Short mmCIF file of C-alpha atoms and ligand atoms in Angstrom, two decimals:
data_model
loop_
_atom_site.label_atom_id
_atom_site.label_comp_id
_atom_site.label_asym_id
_atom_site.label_seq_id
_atom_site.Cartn_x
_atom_site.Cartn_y
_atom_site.Cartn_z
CA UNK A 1 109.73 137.77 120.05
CA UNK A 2 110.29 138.59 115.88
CA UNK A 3 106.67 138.70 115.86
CA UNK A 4 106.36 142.50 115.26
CA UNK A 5 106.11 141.86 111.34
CA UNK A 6 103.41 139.55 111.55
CA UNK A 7 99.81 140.60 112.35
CA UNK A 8 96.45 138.90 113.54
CA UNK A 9 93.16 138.51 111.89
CA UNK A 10 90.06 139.42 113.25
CA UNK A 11 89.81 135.80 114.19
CA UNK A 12 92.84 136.55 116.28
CA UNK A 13 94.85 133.75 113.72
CA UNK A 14 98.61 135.05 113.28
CA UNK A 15 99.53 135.93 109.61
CA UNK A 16 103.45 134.98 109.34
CA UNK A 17 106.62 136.44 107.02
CA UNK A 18 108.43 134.31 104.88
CA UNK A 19 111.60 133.75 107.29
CA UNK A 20 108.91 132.42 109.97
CA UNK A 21 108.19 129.72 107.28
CA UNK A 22 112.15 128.64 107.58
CA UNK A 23 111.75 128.63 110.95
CA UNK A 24 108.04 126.11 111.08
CA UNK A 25 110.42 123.85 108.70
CA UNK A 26 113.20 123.40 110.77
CA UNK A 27 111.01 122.53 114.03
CA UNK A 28 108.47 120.30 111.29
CA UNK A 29 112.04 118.64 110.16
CA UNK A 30 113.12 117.52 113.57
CA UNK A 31 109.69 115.90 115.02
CA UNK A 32 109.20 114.45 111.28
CA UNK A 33 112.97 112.97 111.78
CA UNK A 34 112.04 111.41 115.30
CA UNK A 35 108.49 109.68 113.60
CA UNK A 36 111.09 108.43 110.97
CA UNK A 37 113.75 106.99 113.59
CA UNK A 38 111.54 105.66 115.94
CA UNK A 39 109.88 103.78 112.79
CA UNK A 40 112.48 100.59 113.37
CA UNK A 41 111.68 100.05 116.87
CA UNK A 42 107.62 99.42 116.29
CA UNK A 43 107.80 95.79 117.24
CA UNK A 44 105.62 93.38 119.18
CA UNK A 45 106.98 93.33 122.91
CA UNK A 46 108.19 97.10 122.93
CA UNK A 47 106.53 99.12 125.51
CA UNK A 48 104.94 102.51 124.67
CA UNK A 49 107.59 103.41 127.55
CA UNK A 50 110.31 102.11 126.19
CA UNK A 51 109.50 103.93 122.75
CA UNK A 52 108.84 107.34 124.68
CA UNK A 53 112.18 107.12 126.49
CA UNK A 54 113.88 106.74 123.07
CA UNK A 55 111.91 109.73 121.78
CA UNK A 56 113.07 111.53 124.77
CA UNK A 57 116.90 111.01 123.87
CA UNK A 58 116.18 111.80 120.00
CA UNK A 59 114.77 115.69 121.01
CA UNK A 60 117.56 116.05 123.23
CA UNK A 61 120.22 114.87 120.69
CA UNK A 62 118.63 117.18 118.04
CA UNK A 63 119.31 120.02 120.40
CA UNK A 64 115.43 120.58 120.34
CA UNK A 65 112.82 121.24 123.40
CA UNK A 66 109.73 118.55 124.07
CA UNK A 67 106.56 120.43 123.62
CA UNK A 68 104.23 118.14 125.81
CA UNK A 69 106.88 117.40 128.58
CA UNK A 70 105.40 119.69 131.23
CA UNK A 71 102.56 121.02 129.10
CA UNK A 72 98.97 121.14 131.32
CA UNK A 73 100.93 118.54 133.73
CA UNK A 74 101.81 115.94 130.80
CA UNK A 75 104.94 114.00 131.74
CA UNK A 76 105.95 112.49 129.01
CA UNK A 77 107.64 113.56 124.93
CA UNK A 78 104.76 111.70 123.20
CA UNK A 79 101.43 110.88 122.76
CA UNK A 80 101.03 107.02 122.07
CA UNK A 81 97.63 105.78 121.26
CA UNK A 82 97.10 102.04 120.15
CA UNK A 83 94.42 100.52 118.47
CA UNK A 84 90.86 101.65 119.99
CA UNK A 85 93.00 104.67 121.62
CA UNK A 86 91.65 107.78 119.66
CA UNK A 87 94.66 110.41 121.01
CA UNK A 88 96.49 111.50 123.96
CA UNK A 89 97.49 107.95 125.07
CA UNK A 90 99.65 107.96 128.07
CA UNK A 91 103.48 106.35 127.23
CA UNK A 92 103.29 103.19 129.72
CA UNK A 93 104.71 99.58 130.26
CA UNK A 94 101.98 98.05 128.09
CA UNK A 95 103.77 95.73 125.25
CA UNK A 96 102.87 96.24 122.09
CA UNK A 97 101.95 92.96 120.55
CA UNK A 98 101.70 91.56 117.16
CA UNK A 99 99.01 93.16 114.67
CA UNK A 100 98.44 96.47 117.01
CA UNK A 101 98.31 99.98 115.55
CA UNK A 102 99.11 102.90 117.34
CA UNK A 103 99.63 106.83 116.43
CA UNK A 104 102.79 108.52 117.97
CA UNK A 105 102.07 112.19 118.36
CA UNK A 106 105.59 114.53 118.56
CA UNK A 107 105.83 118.17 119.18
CA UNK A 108 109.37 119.73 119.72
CA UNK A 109 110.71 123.62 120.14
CA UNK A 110 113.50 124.25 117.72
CA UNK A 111 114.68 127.94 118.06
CA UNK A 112 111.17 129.06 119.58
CA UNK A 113 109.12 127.36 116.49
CA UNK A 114 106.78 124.73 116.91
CA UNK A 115 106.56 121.40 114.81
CA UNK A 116 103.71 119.02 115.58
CA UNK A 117 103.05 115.36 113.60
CA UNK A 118 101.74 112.38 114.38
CA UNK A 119 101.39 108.91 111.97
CA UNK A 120 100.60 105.80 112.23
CA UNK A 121 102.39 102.93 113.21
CA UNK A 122 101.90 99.11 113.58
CA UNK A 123 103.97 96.38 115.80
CA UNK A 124 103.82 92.81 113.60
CA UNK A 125 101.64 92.04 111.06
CA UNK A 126 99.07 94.94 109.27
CA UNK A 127 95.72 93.52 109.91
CA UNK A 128 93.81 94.14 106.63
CA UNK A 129 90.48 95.87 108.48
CA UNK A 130 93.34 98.41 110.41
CA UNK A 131 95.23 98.51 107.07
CA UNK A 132 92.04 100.44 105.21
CA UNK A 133 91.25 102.26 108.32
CA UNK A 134 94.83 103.57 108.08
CA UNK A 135 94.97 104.16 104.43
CA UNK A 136 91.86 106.42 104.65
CA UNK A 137 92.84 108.19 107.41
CA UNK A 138 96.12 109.47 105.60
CA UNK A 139 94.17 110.10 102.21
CA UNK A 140 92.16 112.14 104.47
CA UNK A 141 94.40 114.16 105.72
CA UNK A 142 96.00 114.60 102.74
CA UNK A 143 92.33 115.68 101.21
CA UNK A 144 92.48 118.38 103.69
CA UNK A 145 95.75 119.67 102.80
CA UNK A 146 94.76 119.85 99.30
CA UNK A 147 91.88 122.41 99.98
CA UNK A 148 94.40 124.63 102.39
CA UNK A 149 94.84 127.99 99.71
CA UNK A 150 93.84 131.49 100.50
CA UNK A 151 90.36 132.16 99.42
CA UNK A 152 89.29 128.91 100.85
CA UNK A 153 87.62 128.19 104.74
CA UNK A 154 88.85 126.24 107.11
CA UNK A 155 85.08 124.96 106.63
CA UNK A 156 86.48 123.84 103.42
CA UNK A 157 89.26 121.54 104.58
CA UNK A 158 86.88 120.09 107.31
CA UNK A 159 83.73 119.63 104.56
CA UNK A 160 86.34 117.79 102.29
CA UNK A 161 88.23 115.44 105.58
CA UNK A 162 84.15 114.60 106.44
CA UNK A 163 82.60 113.81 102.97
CA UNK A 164 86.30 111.63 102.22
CA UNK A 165 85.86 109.64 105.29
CA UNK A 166 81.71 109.04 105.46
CA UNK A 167 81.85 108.26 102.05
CA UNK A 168 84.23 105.00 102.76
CA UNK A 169 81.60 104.45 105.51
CA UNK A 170 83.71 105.24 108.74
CA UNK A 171 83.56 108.50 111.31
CA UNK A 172 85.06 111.62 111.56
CA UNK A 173 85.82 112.23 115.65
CA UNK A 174 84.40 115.71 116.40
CA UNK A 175 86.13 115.92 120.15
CA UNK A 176 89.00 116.95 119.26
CA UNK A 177 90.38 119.09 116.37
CA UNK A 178 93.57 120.59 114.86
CA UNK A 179 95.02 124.08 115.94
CA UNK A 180 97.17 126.85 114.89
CA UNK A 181 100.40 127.14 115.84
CA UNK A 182 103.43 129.11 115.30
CA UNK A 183 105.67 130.16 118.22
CA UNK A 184 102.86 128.94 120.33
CA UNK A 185 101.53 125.15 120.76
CA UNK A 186 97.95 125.84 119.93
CA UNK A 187 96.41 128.86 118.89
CA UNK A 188 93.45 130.03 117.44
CA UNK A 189 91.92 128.82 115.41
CA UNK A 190 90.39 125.00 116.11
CA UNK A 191 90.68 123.47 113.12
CA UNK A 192 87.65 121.16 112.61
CA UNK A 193 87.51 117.95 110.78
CA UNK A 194 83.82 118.49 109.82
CA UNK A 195 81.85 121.08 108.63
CA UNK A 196 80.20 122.70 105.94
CA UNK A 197 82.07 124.48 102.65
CA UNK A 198 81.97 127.79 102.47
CA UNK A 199 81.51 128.61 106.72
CA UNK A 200 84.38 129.06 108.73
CA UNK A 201 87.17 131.79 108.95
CA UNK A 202 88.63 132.53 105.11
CA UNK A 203 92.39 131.25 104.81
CA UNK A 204 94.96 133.92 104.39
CA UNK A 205 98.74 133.52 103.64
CA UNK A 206 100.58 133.25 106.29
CA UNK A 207 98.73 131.29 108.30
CA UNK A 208 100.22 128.21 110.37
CA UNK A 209 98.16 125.35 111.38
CA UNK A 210 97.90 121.87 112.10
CA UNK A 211 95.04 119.07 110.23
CA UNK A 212 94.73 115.84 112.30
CA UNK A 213 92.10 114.17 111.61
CA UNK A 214 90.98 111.04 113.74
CA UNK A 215 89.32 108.48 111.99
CA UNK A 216 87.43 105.81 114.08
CA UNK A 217 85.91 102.20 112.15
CA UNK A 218 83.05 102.52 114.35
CA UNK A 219 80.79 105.60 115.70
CA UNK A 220 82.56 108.57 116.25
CA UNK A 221 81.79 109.07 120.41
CA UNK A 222 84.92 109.17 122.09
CA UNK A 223 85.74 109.61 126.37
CA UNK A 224 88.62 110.64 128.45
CA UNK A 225 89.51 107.67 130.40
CA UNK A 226 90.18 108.51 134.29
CA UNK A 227 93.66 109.31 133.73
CA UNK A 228 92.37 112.92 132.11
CA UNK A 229 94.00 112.44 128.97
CA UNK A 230 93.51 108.80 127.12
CA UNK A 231 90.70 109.41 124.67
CA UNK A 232 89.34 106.34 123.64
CA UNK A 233 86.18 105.25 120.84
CA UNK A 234 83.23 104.16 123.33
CA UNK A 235 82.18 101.78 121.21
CA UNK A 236 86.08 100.24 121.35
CA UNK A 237 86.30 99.88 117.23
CA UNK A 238 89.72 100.77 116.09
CA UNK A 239 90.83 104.55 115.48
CA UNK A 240 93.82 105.75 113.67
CA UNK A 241 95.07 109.19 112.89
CA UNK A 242 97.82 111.88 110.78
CA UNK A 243 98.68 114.64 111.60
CA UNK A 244 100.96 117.37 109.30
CA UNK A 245 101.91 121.19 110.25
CA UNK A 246 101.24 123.58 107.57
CA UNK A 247 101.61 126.94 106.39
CA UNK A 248 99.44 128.91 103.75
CA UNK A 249 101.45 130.16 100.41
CA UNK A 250 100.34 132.10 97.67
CA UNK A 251 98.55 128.98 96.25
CA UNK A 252 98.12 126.58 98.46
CA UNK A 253 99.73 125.14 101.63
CA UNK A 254 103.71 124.01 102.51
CA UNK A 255 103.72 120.89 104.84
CA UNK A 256 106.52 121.75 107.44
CA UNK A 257 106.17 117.87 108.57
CA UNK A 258 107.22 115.88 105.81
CA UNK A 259 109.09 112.93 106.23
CA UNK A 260 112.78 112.95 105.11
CA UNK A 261 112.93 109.57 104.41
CA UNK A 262 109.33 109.09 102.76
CA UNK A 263 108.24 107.32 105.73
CA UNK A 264 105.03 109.12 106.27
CA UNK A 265 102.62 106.74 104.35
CA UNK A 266 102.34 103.83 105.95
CA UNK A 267 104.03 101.31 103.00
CA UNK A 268 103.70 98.26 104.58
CA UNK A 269 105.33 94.89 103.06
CA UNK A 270 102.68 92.87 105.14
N1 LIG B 301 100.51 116.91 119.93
C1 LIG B 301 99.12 116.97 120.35
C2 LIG B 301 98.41 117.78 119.31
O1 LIG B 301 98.43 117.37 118.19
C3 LIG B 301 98.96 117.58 121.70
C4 LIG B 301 99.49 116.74 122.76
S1 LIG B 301 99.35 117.56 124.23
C5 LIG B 301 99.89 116.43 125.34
O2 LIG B 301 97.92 118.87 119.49
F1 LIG B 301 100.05 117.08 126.44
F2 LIG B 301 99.02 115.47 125.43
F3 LIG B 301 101.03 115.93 124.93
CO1 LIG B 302 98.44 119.09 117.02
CO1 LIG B 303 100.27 116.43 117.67
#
């Protein structure tokens, strides 16, 4: 472990050196590089199998380690979750068919480092009521980002995600949240997509988290399905949801998952 330079608040939330920052981009580089290449093969009668498998192969030929193959029993290199799935979708023999929207959630190990994203995707035709969901869910997340800098609370970044979101009249899911993360999958502290300004631990330099907020068109209430991981919307409205790795700076945050080839927003040609 090179963690003898860094040091922990009293939150217990790592404060990272600059070369730790090389290392978040190179792991935030190779998932972002897998979203990008597995961008192509999005199409109505793909299975969310057939998709994982490729994933699979793409960590492998990057010389990188799956995060979520073995992790708490999960079998599988991604998280798929399409349409009213709000996160952790299970990779099965499902097709996808024309007009569905799913998220597909990566996190590889490159050189002990974490990098964790997730975007959306859709097989077919955009429908136009997924296509706003969508579009607000990334301009929240990017909201969030924007209020990462030291001085600010992570109370901050979920106050701005919430009032974003409400205020184009959809929810904010509160069951799940974004983490910290470093040389570790998820550390303290849970980042929260809600919240107050001002409350909250105060953001430092040096500190590594993810934002991934989940957006749903309907009320926020979400379950586990019996398989122990699909989260779904209880009221089955449609759910959609980004997800970046980033680091504190000086004066404000570095996103370690950015797409190479722009890919991130969804730019669809409809
Ligand atoms: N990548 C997810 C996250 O954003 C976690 C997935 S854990 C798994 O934190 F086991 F479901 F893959
Ligand atoms: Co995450
Ligand atoms: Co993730």
């Amino acid at each position: 472990m090179d963690d003898t330079r860094s040091k922990l608040t009293k939150y217990g939330i790592r404060l990272h050196d600059r070369s730790d920052f090389e290392g978040m981009h190179r792991a935030g580089r190779v998932a972002a590089e897998i979203l990008d290449e597995i961008a192509a093969q999005v199409v109505p009668g793909a299975s969310t199998a057939d998709l994982d498998r490729q994933i699979t192969d793409m960590v492998a030929a990057k010389g990188a380690t799956s995060a979520t193959i073995g992790y708490k029993g999960y079998q599988h290199a991604s998280c798929i979750s399409v349409n009213h799935v709000v996160c952790h979708g299970i990779p099965g023999d499902k097709k996808l068919k024309d007009g569905d929207i799913l998220n597909i959630d990566v996190t590889v190990i490159v050189d002990g480092w974490f990098g964790d994203t997730s975007r959306m995707f859709v097989a077919g035709k955009l429908p136009r009521k997924a296509e706003r969901l969508i579009e607000v869910t990334h301009d929240a997340l990017m909201t969030g980002i924007e209020a990462v800098r030291p001085g600010n609370t992570f109370g901050d970044i979920g106050h701005a995600i919430q009032s974003f979101v409400e205020a184009q009249r959809m929810s904010v899911v509160r069951d799940f949240c974004g983490h910290g993360l470093g040389r570790v999958f998820h550390a303290p502290p849970n980042v929260l997509h809600y919240g107050r300004a001002g409350t909250g631990p105060v953001l430092e330099e040096g500190m590594f988290f993810t934002i991934e907020p989940m957006v749903n068109l309907g009320r926020p209430e979400t379950k586990v399905l019996a398989d122990d991981w699909t989260a779904v919307t209880r009221d089955k409205s449609l759910s959609a949801q980004f997800e970046h790795s980033v680091g504190v700076t000086a004066n404000g945050a570095e996103i370690f998952t950015l797409s190479p080839g722009g890919l991130f927003h969804p730019t669809y040609a409809g």
